[in-house]
Coordinates of C-alpha atoms in Angstrom, one line a residue:
X100 CA 0.0 0.0 0.0
X101 CA 1.1 3.6 -0.4
X102 CA 3.2 4.6 2.6
X103 CA 5.4 7.3 4.0
X104 CA 8.3 6.2 1.7
X105 CA 7.0 8.1 -1.3
X106 CA 5.9 4.9 -3.1
X107 CA 2.6 5.2 -5.0
X108 CA 2.5 1.5 -6.0
X109 CA -0.5 -0.5 -5.0
X110 CA -2.5 -3.5 -6.2
X111 CA -6.2 -4.1 -6.7
X112 CA -6.1 -6.5 -3.8
X113 CA -4.8 -3.7 -1.5
X114 CA -7.6 -1.4 -2.7
X115 CA -10.1 -4.2 -1.9
X116 CA -8.6 -4.5 1.5
X117 CA -9.0 -0.7 2.2
X118 CA -12.6 -1.0 1.0
X119 CA -13.2 -3.9 3.3
X120 CA -12.0 -2.0 6.3
X121 CA -14.1 1.1 5.3
X122 CA -17.2 -1.1 5.0
X123 CA -16.5 -2.7 8.4
X124 CA -16.0 0.7 10.0
X125 CA -19.3 1.9 8.4
X126 CA -21.2 -1.0 9.9
X127 CA -21.9 -2.7 6.6
X128 CA -20.8 -6.1 8.0
X129 CA -22.5 -8.4 5.6
X130 CA -21.2 -6.5 2.6
X131 CA -17.7 -6.4 4.0
X132 CA -17.5 -10.1 4.6
X133 CA -18.9 -10.9 1.2
X134 CA -16.1 -8.8 -0.2
X135 CA -13.6 -10.6 2.0
X136 CA -14.4 -14.0 0.7
X137 CA -15.1 -13.2 -2.9
X138 CA -11.9 -11.1 -3.2
X139 CA -9.9 -13.8 -1.2
X140 CA -8.5 -11.1 1.1
X141 CA -7.2 -13.7 3.5
X142 CA -4.6 -14.5 0.8
X143 CA -3.4 -10.9 0.6
X144 CA -0.2 -10.6 2.7
X145 CA -1.2 -7.1 4.0
X146 CA -4.3 -8.6 5.6
X147 CA -2.2 -10.3 8.2
X148 CA -0.3 -7.2 9.2
X149 CA -1.8 -4.6 11.6
X150 CA -1.1 -1.7 9.3
X151 CA -4.5 -0.5 8.3
X152 CA -5.4 2.5 10.3
X153 CA -8.9 3.8 11.1
X154 CA -10.3 5.8 8.2
X155 CA -7.4 5.0 5.9
X156 CA -9.5 4.8 2.7
X157 CA -11.1 8.1 3.5
X158 CA -7.8 9.8 4.1
X159 CA -6.4 8.5 0.8
X160 CA -9.5 9.8 -1.0
X161 CA -9.3 13.2 0.7
X162 CA -5.7 13.6 -0.1
X163 CA -6.3 12.6 -3.7
X164 CA -9.0 15.2 -3.9
X165 CA -6.6 17.8 -2.6
X166 CA -4.1 16.8 -5.2
X167 CA -6.6 16.9 -8.1
X168 CA -7.8 20.3 -6.9
X169 CA -4.3 21.7 -6.7
X170 CA -3.6 20.2 -10.1
X171 CA -6.6 22.0 -11.6
X172 CA -5.7 25.3 -9.9
X173 CA -2.2 25.1 -11.4
X174 CA -3.6 24.5 -14.8
X175 CA -5.8 27.5 -14.3
X176 CA -2.9 29.6 -13.3
X177 CA -3.8 29.8 -9.6
X178 CA -0.8 28.1 -8.2
X179 CA -0.9 29.5 -4.7
X180 CA -1.5 26.2 -2.8
X181 CA -1.5 28.0 0.6
X182 CA -4.8 29.6 -0.4
X183 CA -6.4 26.2 -1.2
X184 CA -9.5 26.5 0.9
X185 CA -11.3 23.3 0.0
X186 CA -10.8 20.4 -2.4
X187 CA -13.0 19.4 -5.2
X188 CA -15.8 17.1 -4.1
X189 CA -15.7 13.4 -4.8
X190 CA -19.3 13.8 -6.1
X191 CA -20.1 17.1 -7.7
X192 CA -23.3 17.7 -5.8
X193 CA -21.6 17.9 -2.5
X194 CA -18.8 20.0 -1.1
X195 CA -16.6 19.9 1.9
X196 CA -18.1 22.2 4.5
X197 CA -15.0 22.9 6.5
X198 CA -11.8 24.6 5.6
X199 CA -9.0 22.0 5.1
X200 CA -5.4 22.9 4.4
X201 CA -2.9 20.5 3.0
X202 CA -1.1 20.3 6.3
X203 CA -4.3 19.2 8.1
X204 CA -5.1 16.6 5.6
X205 CA -1.9 14.6 6.3
X206 CA -2.2 11.6 8.5
X207 CA 0.1 11.7 11.5
X208 CA 3.4 9.9 10.8
X209 CA 3.9 6.6 12.7
X210 CA 6.9 4.5 13.1
X211 CA 6.9 0.8 12.3
X212 CA 6.9 0.0 16.0
X213 CA 3.9 2.3 16.6
X214 CA 2.0 0.5 13.8
X215 CA 2.8 -2.8 15.4
X216 CA 1.7 -1.6 18.8
X217 CA -1.6 -0.4 17.2
X218 CA -2.2 -4.1 16.4
X219 CA -5.7 -3.5 15.0
X220 CA -7.1 -4.0 11.5
X221 CA -10.7 -3.3 12.3
X222 CA -11.3 -0.7 15.0
X223 CA -14.9 0.2 15.6
X224 CA -14.4 3.9 14.9
X225 CA -12.0 6.1 12.9
X226 CA -9.6 8.0 15.0
X227 CA -9.3 11.2 13.0
X228 CA -11.8 14.0 13.0
X229 CA -11.6 14.4 9.2
X230 CA -12.4 10.7 8.7
X231 CA -15.5 10.9 10.8
X232 CA -16.6 14.1 9.0
X233 CA -16.0 12.6 5.6
X234 CA -17.9 9.5 6.6
X235 CA -20.9 11.5 7.9
X236 CA -21.0 13.7 4.8
X237 CA -20.4 11.2 2.0
X238 CA -22.3 8.2 3.6
X239 CA -24.9 9.5 6.1
X240 CA -26.8 6.3 6.0
X241 CA -23.7 4.2 6.5
X242 CA -22.6 6.3 9.4
X243 CA -26.0 5.8 11.0
X244 CA -25.7 2.1 10.4
X245 CA -22.2 2.2 11.9
X246 CA -23.4 3.8 15.1
X247 CA -26.3 1.4 15.4
X248 CA -24.2 -1.8 14.8
X249 CA -21.4 -0.6 16.9
X250 CA -23.8 -0.2 19.8
X251 CA -25.1 -3.7 19.0
X252 CA -21.7 -5.3 19.0
X253 CA -20.1 -3.4 21.8
X254 CA -23.0 -2.0 23.8
X255 CA -25.2 -5.1 23.9
X256 CA -22.5 -7.2 25.4
X257 CA -23.8 -8.8 28.5
X258 CA -24.2 -6.2 31.3
X259 CA -21.9 -8.2 33.6
X260 CA -19.0 -7.5 31.3
X261 CA -19.4 -3.7 31.1
X262 CA -21.7 -2.4 33.8
X263 CA -21.0 -0.6 37.1
X264 CA -19.9 -1.8 40.5
X265 CA -22.5 -2.4 43.2
X266 CA -25.1 0.3 42.9
X267 CA -28.0 1.6 45.0
X268 CA -31.4 0.2 44.3
X269 CA -32.4 3.5 42.7
X270 CA -29.6 3.1 40.1
X271 CA -30.2 -0.5 39.3
X272 CA -31.0 -1.3 35.7
X273 CA -33.3 -4.1 34.6
X274 CA -31.8 -6.9 32.5
X275 CA -33.5 -5.6 29.4
X276 CA -32.2 -2.1 29.9
X277 CA -28.7 -3.3 30.7
X278 CA -28.5 -5.5 27.6
X279 CA -29.8 -2.9 25.2
X280 CA -27.9 0.2 26.3
X281 CA -26.5 2.2 23.4
X282 CA -22.9 3.0 23.8
X283 CA -22.0 5.7 21.3
X284 CA -18.4 6.8 20.5
X285 CA -17.2 9.8 22.3
X286 CA -17.1 13.0 20.3
X287 CA -13.6 13.6 21.6
X288 CA -10.6 11.7 20.5
X289 CA -8.9 12.0 23.8
X290 CA -7.6 8.8 25.3
X291 CA -9.4 9.3 28.7
X292 CA -12.7 10.6 27.4
X293 CA -15.5 8.4 28.7
X294 CA -18.0 6.8 26.3
X295 CA -21.4 8.4 26.1
X296 CA -24.1 6.0 27.4
X297 CA -27.7 6.6 26.6
X298 CA -30.6 4.5 27.6
X299 CA -32.6 2.7 24.9
X300 CA -35.9 4.0 23.6
X301 CA -38.7 2.1 25.2
X302 CA -41.3 0.7 22.9
X303 CA -44.7 -0.8 23.6
X304 CA -43.3 -4.3 23.0
X305 CA -40.6 -3.7 25.6
X306 CA -43.0 -2.8 28.4
X307 CA -43.5 -6.3 29.7
X308 CA -39.8 -7.1 29.8
X309 CA -38.8 -3.9 31.4
X310 CA -40.1 -5.3 34.7
X311 CA -37.6 -8.2 34.9
X312 CA -35.3 -8.7 37.9
X313 CA -32.6 -6.0 38.1
X314 CA -29.0 -7.1 38.1
X315 CA -27.5 -6.5 41.5
X316 CA -24.0 -5.5 40.3
X317 CA -24.7 -5.0 36.6
X318 CA -21.9 -7.6 36.1
X319 CA -19.0 -5.1 35.9
X320 CA -16.1 -7.5 35.4
X321 CA -15.1 -6.5 31.9
X322 CA -16.6 -3.0 32.0
X323 CA -15.5 0.1 30.0
X324 CA -12.4 1.4 31.7
X325 CA -13.0 5.0 30.8
X326 CA -16.5 4.8 32.3
X327 CA -15.2 3.4 35.5
X328 CA -12.2 5.7 35.8
X329 CA -14.3 8.8 35.4
X330 CA -18.0 8.1 36.1
X331 CA -17.6 5.3 38.6
X332 CA -14.4 6.1 40.5
X333 CA -16.4 6.8 43.7
X334 CA -18.0 3.3 43.5
X335 CA -14.5 1.7 43.2
X336 CA -13.3 3.5 46.2
X337 CA -16.0 2.2 48.4
X338 CA -14.7 -0.6 50.6
X339 CA -12.0 -1.1 53.2
X340 CA -8.6 0.4 52.8
X341 CA -5.7 -1.7 51.6
X342 CA -3.9 -3.6 54.3
X343 CA -0.1 -4.0 53.8
X344 CA 0.8 -7.6 53.3
X345 CA 4.4 -8.9 53.7
X346 CA 3.6 -11.7 51.3
X347 CA 2.4 -9.4 48.5
X348 CA 4.4 -8.3 45.5
X349 CA 2.7 -5.2 43.9
X350 CA 3.2 -5.0 40.1
X351 CA 2.4 -1.5 39.0
X352 CA 2.1 -0.4 35.4
X353 CA -1.4 -0.7 34.1
X354 CA -3.2 2.7 33.7
X355 CA -6.7 1.2 34.2
X356 CA -8.3 -1.7 35.9
X357 CA -6.6 -5.1 35.6
X358 CA -9.2 -7.6 34.5
X359 CA -7.4 -10.9 33.9
X360 CA -4.1 -12.7 34.4
X361 CA -2.4 -15.9 33.4
X362 CA 0.7 -17.8 34.5
X363 CA 3.1 -19.1 31.8
X364 CA 2.8 -23.0 32.1
X365 CA 6.5 -23.6 31.4
X366 CA 8.3 -20.5 32.6
X367 CA 7.3 -20.2 36.3
X368 CA 8.4 -16.6 36.6
X369 CA 6.3 -15.2 33.7
X370 CA 2.9 -13.7 34.4
X371 CA 0.6 -12.0 31.9
X372 CA -2.1 -9.5 32.7
X373 CA -4.7 -7.7 30.6
X374 CA -6.6 -4.5 31.5
X375 CA -8.9 -1.7 30.7
X376 CA -5.9 0.3 29.3
X377 CA -6.0 -1.8 26.1
X378 CA -2.7 -3.5 26.9
X379 CA -1.3 -6.9 27.9
X380 CA 1.7 -6.8 30.1
X381 CA 4.1 -9.7 30.6
X382 CA 5.9 -9.6 34.0
X383 CA 9.1 -11.5 35.0
X384 CA 8.9 -12.1 38.7
X385 CA 12.6 -12.9 38.9
X386 CA 13.0 -9.1 38.6
X387 CA 9.6 -7.6 39.6
X388 CA 11.1 -4.1 39.8
X389 CA 11.9 -4.1 36.1
X390 CA 9.2 -2.8 33.7
X391 CA 7.1 -5.5 32.0
X392 CA 6.9 -6.2 28.3
X393 CA 4.0 -4.1 27.1
X394 CA 1.7 -5.4 24.3
X395 CA -0.5 -2.5 23.2
X396 CA -3.7 -3.4 21.5
X397 CA -4.9 -0.1 20.1
X398 CA -3.9 3.5 19.7
X399 CA -4.9 5.4 22.9
X400 CA -7.8 7.0 21.0
X401 CA -9.2 3.6 20.1
X402 CA -8.7 1.9 23.5
X403 CA -10.7 -1.3 24.1
X404 CA -10.6 -3.5 27.2
X405 CA -8.6 -6.7 27.2
X406 CA -11.1 -9.2 28.5
X407 CA -9.2 -12.5 28.3
X408 CA -5.7 -13.9 28.1
X409 CA -4.3 -17.5 27.8
X410 CA -1.0 -19.1 27.2
X411 CA -0.6 -22.1 24.9
X412 CA 0.4 -25.4 26.5
X413 CA 4.1 -25.0 25.9
X414 CA 4.2 -21.3 27.0
X415 CA 5.5 -20.0 23.7
X416 CA 2.5 -17.9 22.6
X417 CA 0.0 -15.7 24.5
X418 CA -3.5 -15.2 23.1
X419 CA -5.4 -12.1 24.1
X420 CA -9.0 -11.2 23.3
X421 CA -10.4 -7.7 23.6
X422 CA -13.5 -5.6 23.2
X423 CA -12.4 -4.6 19.6
X424 CA -13.3 -8.1 18.6
X425 CA -9.7 -9.0 17.5
X426 CA -7.7 -12.0 18.7
X427 CA -4.0 -11.4 19.0
X428 CA -1.0 -13.7 19.6
X429 CA 2.1 -12.5 21.3
X430 CA 5.5 -13.9 22.1
X431 CA 6.8 -14.1 25.7
X432 CA 9.0 -11.1 24.8
X433 CA 5.9 -9.0 24.0
X434 CA 6.2 -9.1 20.2
X435 CA 3.1 -9.3 18.1
X436 CA 3.0 -12.7 16.4
X437 CA -0.4 -12.8 14.7
X438 CA -3.6 -10.8 14.3
X439 CA -6.9 -12.7 13.8
X440 CA -9.9 -10.7 12.8
X441 CA -13.3 -12.2 12.2
X442 CA -15.5 -11.5 15.2
X443 CA -18.0 -8.6 15.1
X444 CA -18.2 -8.1 18.8
X445 CA -16.1 -8.2 22.0
X446 CA -14.2 -11.4 22.7
X447 CA -15.1 -12.8 26.1
X448 CA -13.2 -16.1 26.2
X449 CA -10.1 -17.6 24.5
X450 CA -9.1 -21.2 25.0
X451 CA -6.2 -23.2 23.6
X452 CA -6.8 -26.9 22.7
X453 CA -4.7 -29.6 24.3
X454 CA -2.2 -29.8 21.4
X455 CA -1.8 -26.0 21.1
X456 CA -2.6 -25.9 17.4
X457 CA -6.1 -24.5 17.7
X458 CA -7.8 -21.7 19.5
X459 CA -11.5 -21.4 20.5
X460 CA -13.0 -18.0 21.1
X461 CA -16.5 -16.8 22.2
X462 CA -17.8 -13.4 21.3
X463 CA -20.5 -10.8 21.9
X464 CA -21.5 -11.3 18.2
X465 CA -23.2 -14.5 19.2
X466 CA -20.6 -16.8 17.6
X467 CA -17.8 -19.1 18.5
X468 CA -14.8 -19.6 16.2
X469 CA -12.2 -22.3 16.0
X470 CA -8.9 -20.9 14.7
X471 CA -6.0 -22.8 13.0
X472 CA -2.9 -21.2 14.7
X473 CA -0.4 -22.2 12.0
X474 CA -2.3 -20.6 9.2
X475 CA -4.1 -17.9 11.1
X476 CA -7.4 -18.8 9.5
X477 CA -10.7 -19.9 10.8
X478 CA -11.4 -23.7 10.9
X479 CA -15.0 -23.1 11.6
X480 CA -17.4 -20.4 12.8
X481 CA -20.4 -21.5 14.8
X482 CA -23.4 -19.1 14.8
X483 CA -25.5 -21.1 17.2
X484 CA -26.6 -18.6 19.9
X485 CA -29.1 -15.8 19.6
X486 CA -27.1 -13.6 22.0
X487 CA -23.6 -13.1 23.4
X488 CA -21.4 -16.2 23.8
X489 CA -20.1 -15.7 27.3
X490 CA -17.8 -18.7 27.7
X491 CA -16.3 -21.6 25.8
X492 CA -14.4 -24.7 26.8
X493 CA -12.6 -27.5 25.0
X494 CA -13.6 -30.9 26.5
X495 CA -9.9 -32.0 26.5
X496 CA -8.4 -28.5 27.0
X497 CA -6.8 -29.1 30.4
X498 CA -3.1 -29.8 29.8
X499 CA -2.6 -31.5 33.2
X500 CA -5.5 -34.0 32.8
X501 CA -4.8 -37.7 32.6
X502 CA -8.2 -38.6 31.4
X503 CA -8.3 -41.1 28.5
X504 CA -11.0 -41.7 25.9
X505 CA -12.0 -44.5 23.6
X506 CA -11.3 -42.3 20.6
X507 CA -9.0 -39.4 21.6
X508 CA -9.3 -37.7 18.2
X509 CA -13.0 -37.3 18.6
X510 CA -12.8 -36.1 22.1
X511 CA -10.3 -33.5 21.0
X512 CA -12.8 -32.0 18.6
X513 CA -15.6 -31.5 21.2
X514 CA -16.2 -28.2 23.0
X515 CA -19.0 -26.4 24.8
X516 CA -20.4 -22.9 24.6
X517 CA -22.8 -20.9 26.8
X518 CA -24.7 -17.7 26.2
X519 CA -27.1 -15.2 27.7
X520 CA -29.8 -16.8 25.6
X521 CA -29.9 -19.3 28.5
X522 CA -28.5 -22.2 26.4
X523 CA -25.5 -24.5 26.6
X524 CA -24.3 -26.3 23.4
X525 CA -21.9 -29.2 23.0
X526 CA -20.3 -28.9 19.6
X527 CA -18.0 -30.9 17.4
X528 CA -15.5 -29.4 15.0
X529 CA -16.8 -30.1 11.5
X530 CA -20.4 -30.4 12.4
X531 CA -22.7 -27.5 11.5
X532 CA -25.0 -27.9 14.4
X533 CA -24.6 -28.7 18.1
X534 CA -24.5 -32.4 18.9
X535 CA -26.3 -31.7 22.2
X536 CA -28.1 -28.6 23.6
X537 CA -29.2 -28.0 27.2
X538 CA -31.9 -25.5 27.9
X539 CA -32.8 -26.0 31.5
X540 CA -31.5 -22.7 32.8
X541 CA -34.1 -19.9 33.0
X542 CA -31.6 -17.0 32.8
X543 CA -28.3 -16.3 31.1
X544 CA -25.4 -18.9 31.5
X545 CA -22.3 -17.1 32.6
X546 CA -19.6 -19.8 32.8
X547 CA -19.0 -23.5 31.9
X548 CA -16.3 -25.9 33.1
X549 CA -15.5 -29.6 32.3
X550 CA -14.3 -31.6 35.3
X551 CA -10.9 -33.3 35.3
X552 CA -12.4 -36.7 34.2
X553 CA -14.0 -34.9 31.2
X554 CA -17.3 -36.7 31.9
X555 CA -19.1 -33.8 33.6
X556 CA -20.0 -30.3 32.6
X557 CA -20.8 -27.7 35.2
X558 CA -22.7 -24.5 34.3
X559 CA -23.3 -21.3 36.3
X560 CA -26.3 -19.1 35.6
X561 CA -28.1 -15.9 36.6
X562 CA -31.1 -17.9 37.6
X563 CA -29.2 -18.5 40.9
X564 CA -28.3 -22.2 40.2
X565 CA -25.5 -24.3 38.9
X566 CA -26.1 -27.5 36.9
X567 CA -24.0 -30.6 36.4
X568 CA -24.5 -32.5 33.1
X569 CA -23.2 -35.9 32.1
X570 CA -21.1 -35.7 28.9
X571 CA -20.2 -38.4 26.4
X572 CA -16.6 -37.9 25.2
X573 CA -17.4 -39.6 21.9
X574 CA -20.2 -37.1 21.1
X575 CA -23.0 -39.7 21.3
X576 CA -26.1 -37.5 21.8
X577 CA -28.3 -40.5 22.7
X578 CA -26.0 -41.2 25.7
X579 CA -26.5 -37.7 27.1
X580 CA -29.6 -36.7 29.0
X581 CA -31.5 -33.4 28.5
X582 CA -31.8 -33.1 32.3
X583 CA -28.9 -32.2 34.6
X584 CA -27.5 -34.9 36.9
X585 CA -27.7 -32.3 39.7
X586 CA -29.2 -28.8 40.1
X587 CA -27.2 -27.0 42.8
X588 CA -29.5 -24.7 44.7
X589 CA -28.6 -22.4 47.6
X590 CA -27.4 -19.1 46.2
X591 CA -30.0 -16.3 46.4
X592 CA -28.5 -14.2 43.6
X593 CA -26.8 -14.8 40.2
X594 CA -24.1 -17.4 40.1
X595 CA -21.2 -15.8 38.1
X596 CA -18.1 -18.0 38.4
X597 CA -17.5 -21.7 38.7
X598 CA -14.5 -24.0 39.2
X599 CA -13.6 -27.7 39.6
X600 CA -11.0 -28.7 42.1
X601 CA -8.0 -30.6 40.6
X602 CA -9.1 -33.8 42.3
X603 CA -10.8 -37.0 41.4
X604 CA -10.3 -39.2 38.3
X605 CA -8.3 -37.6 35.6
X606 CA -6.7 -35.1 37.9
X607 CA -3.2 -34.9 39.6
X608 CA -5.0 -36.1 42.8
X609 CA -7.2 -39.0 41.7
X610 CA -7.8 -40.4 45.2
X611 CA -9.7 -37.3 46.4
X612 CA -13.4 -36.7 45.7
X613 CA -14.6 -34.3 43.0
X614 CA -15.3 -30.8 44.4
X615 CA -17.1 -27.9 42.6
X616 CA -17.0 -24.3 43.7
X617 CA -19.4 -21.5 42.8
X618 CA -19.3 -17.8 43.3
X619 CA -22.4 -15.6 43.5
X620 CA -23.7 -12.0 43.8
X621 CA -25.2 -13.0 47.1
X622 CA -21.8 -12.3 48.6
X623 CA -21.0 -16.0 49.2
X624 CA -19.2 -18.9 47.6
X625 CA -20.1 -22.5 48.0
X626 CA -18.3 -25.8 47.8
X627 CA -20.2 -28.8 46.4
X628 CA -19.7 -32.5 46.2
X629 CA -19.4 -33.1 42.4
X630 CA -20.7 -36.6 42.6
X631 CA -23.8 -36.1 44.8
X632 CA -24.5 -32.4 44.3
X633 CA -24.5 -31.9 48.1
X634 CA -23.4 -28.6 49.5
X635 CA -20.2 -29.1 51.6
X636 CA -19.5 -25.6 52.8
X637 CA -20.8 -22.0 52.5
X638 CA -18.0 -19.4 52.4
X639 CA -19.2 -16.3 54.0
X640 CA -17.6 -13.0 55.0
X641 CA -17.5 -11.1 51.8
X642 CA -19.5 -7.9 52.0
X643 CA -20.2 -7.6 48.3
X644 CA -20.4 -9.8 45.2
X645 CA -17.9 -12.6 44.8
X646 CA -16.5 -12.5 41.2
X647 CA -13.5 -14.8 41.2
X648 CA -12.6 -18.3 42.2
X649 CA -9.4 -20.3 42.0
X650 CA -8.4 -23.7 43.5
X651 CA -4.8 -24.2 44.6
X652 CA -2.9 -26.7 42.4
X653 CA -2.9 -29.2 45.3
X654 CA -6.7 -28.9 45.6
X655 CA -6.6 -28.2 49.3
X656 CA -7.4 -24.5 49.2
X657 CA -9.9 -22.3 47.5
X658 CA -9.3 -18.5 46.9
X659 CA -12.3 -16.2 46.5
X660 CA -12.3 -12.6 45.5
X661 CA -15.0 -10.0 45.8
X662 CA -15.9 -6.4 44.9
X663 CA -15.3 -5.7 48.6
X664 CA -11.5 -5.7 47.9
X665 CA -11.0 -8.9 49.8
X666 CA -9.5 -12.3 49.0
X667 CA -10.3 -15.2 51.3
X668 CA -8.3 -18.5 51.2
X669 CA -10.4 -21.3 52.5
X670 CA -9.4 -24.8 53.4
X671 CA -11.6 -27.2 51.3
X672 CA -11.7 -30.0 53.8
X673 CA -13.4 -28.1 56.6
X674 CA -14.4 -24.7 55.0
X675 CA -12.2 -22.8 57.5
X676 CA -10.7 -19.5 56.4
X677 CA -6.9 -19.7 56.7
X678 CA -5.8 -16.4 55.0
X679 CA -7.2 -13.0 54.3
X680 CA -5.9 -10.3 51.9
X681 CA -7.3 -6.8 51.5
X682 CA -6.4 -4.9 48.4
X683 CA -7.0 -1.4 47.2
X684 CA -9.7 -2.2 44.7
X685 CA -12.3 -4.7 43.5
X686 CA -10.9 -8.2 42.9
X687 CA -11.5 -9.0 39.2
X688 CA -9.6 -12.2 38.7
X689 CA -7.6 -14.8 40.6
X690 CA -5.0 -17.2 39.1
X691 CA -3.2 -19.7 41.2
X692 CA 0.2 -20.8 40.0
X693 CA 0.0 -24.1 38.0
X694 CA 3.5 -25.2 38.6
X695 CA 4.4 -27.5 41.5
X696 CA 2.0 -29.1 43.9
X697 CA 1.8 -30.3 47.5
X698 CA 1.4 -34.1 48.1
X699 CA -1.6 -35.1 50.2
X700 CA -1.7 -38.0 52.7
X701 CA -4.3 -39.8 50.6
X702 CA -2.8 -39.0 47.2
X703 CA -1.7 -42.4 45.7
X704 CA -0.4 -41.1 42.4
X705 CA 3.1 -42.4 41.6
X706 CA 4.3 -39.0 40.4
X707 CA 4.0 -37.4 43.9
X708 CA 7.6 -36.4 44.6
X709 CA 7.4 -32.7 45.4
X710 CA 7.5 -31.1 48.9
X711 CA 5.5 -28.5 50.7
X712 CA 7.9 -25.8 49.5
X713 CA 7.5 -26.6 45.8
X714 CA 8.4 -23.5 43.8
X715 CA 5.2 -21.7 42.7
X716 CA 2.8 -24.1 44.4
X717 CA 1.2 -21.3 46.4
X718 CA 1.7 -18.1 44.3
X719 CA -1.7 -16.4 43.8
X720 CA -2.1 -13.6 41.2
X721 CA -4.7 -11.0 42.0
X722 CA -6.1 -8.7 39.3
X723 CA -7.6 -5.6 40.9
X724 CA -9.8 -2.7 39.9
X725 CA -7.3 -0.1 41.3
X726 CA -4.8 -0.8 38.4
X727 CA -2.7 -3.1 40.4
X728 CA -1.6 -6.7 39.8
X729 CA -0.6 -8.3 43.1
X730 CA 1.2 -11.7 43.6
X731 CA 0.8 -13.3 47.0
X732 CA 3.4 -15.9 47.9
X733 CA 1.6 -18.2 50.3
X734 CA 4.0 -21.1 50.2
X735 CA 4.9 -20.7 53.9
X736 CA 1.5 -19.4 55.1
X737 CA -0.4 -22.4 53.8
X738 CA 2.1 -25.2 54.4

């Protein structure tokens, strides 16, 4: 494509690529994807490079108009280019309404590293004022469609992933209102300007649904960082003050909330985090005072939250999904490896398969995609849900599982999806429809997890229950019941998070019973017997919603994190709290180190050779809403 080097060479494929991005920015999604496939844009080398800036086509057109206008004036003997007030119009019946000088028409120069950091091929909105103006003047209907579809893709994402913190009853929104809020782009291009949020118009048809149960916390986990930092700061500050902890290492660098974190599975000292500042940071805990590798997702004016991160099984690539709908792969050094663009809404979940050659993503556009990592192309896109896909899971995705199957190849192709359309699907790569669907929840399904034996699927829902379903690893629908094995009742509000203990068949601790943990907006977490469905313990003490759960690698402890800034570590055997940490902001995510484990007296596995001081066995990463990532070293406290 034309660049700053002075080259004017370009190909028809590159022109098609610019048109594709223009159509996508304008909200003409069906048209742009038809062009993508018919023009074979995936085969264009430039399509795999993050070099297409927002409004690029419009800028080229505008600059071309300036050139042709200057050329005409020269031919007419009016060669004073400094007095060029406006260019010729692209269509003769319309004229530019604002004064544009040659200097103002130039796009800001960017270095190759800046382009790489931008890392986006399809941002939702052009970053330059002139691009927005040209779009509105030359394509008013397209601009309108763009605003509408942008609010659909970004704004209709489940409320739990972009709402506020705990709010008074007078400020609570109903589910209908939360799910249909229109988030319009800010009129300013400043990095810290909050989005403008307007309530949807209420129609006669909506009257009945507007009375539905309000969401207690509006599910704020993956909320807009700018909205929180400006409009919700006082909400974040509610709660106890941070208490200094000698076991805590504070990693400071994010400029907005830290939403997620992930430990590298092969390099114990590497920890990745993603936040509302549109960046992923990779920290080396061998030198925590050193700055991390920073993986920037967008220019500051196009910032989108990073909602999910995941390392591949051998720790050589980090996948990140964000609210711009783009999947990116990074090296441990922070270099951009691959950009994968297909989703039309925020990405809520990214999962590697067992072999590390495929990725599974779930998005607010209602689809799940299986990606081939080596080629960077989609293996299959599944449009099976009517609303946002909130979570996805491979059946055999757990790298530490020892579960075996009659046909491992078939088991490796199975995965599950859940959505706020209240449904859970079990899908198989290559099949156009789900091989099994479960519809027993009466409200949106927030999370799904397969147990270590890969024979049970647990689901967490806003209807206040968790379900456990029997799964056939060979995809035999007749062998799977429509009804859950167990319905876990006891929570009085939405169940947001769920986790299986690393115990029971297929786990590193096969002699211990299966245990399931659930976290709820009723300020509690619960431990359940995974075989019988009986409630073992109720974890109380949190003063606000519990958002995060994480079992220790040994399965003896459960960490819970809440919006009340607190982390509780509870002993699974008796439900007793053994450690409390109080941070400076809401607890958004907990990740226990996956390297090393502590042997148990009843653990009969032959591989149990580690000691109670195994490196990393009790390192807990805590993502907080106060921009801090904290690592607790609990190796001595919990031994």
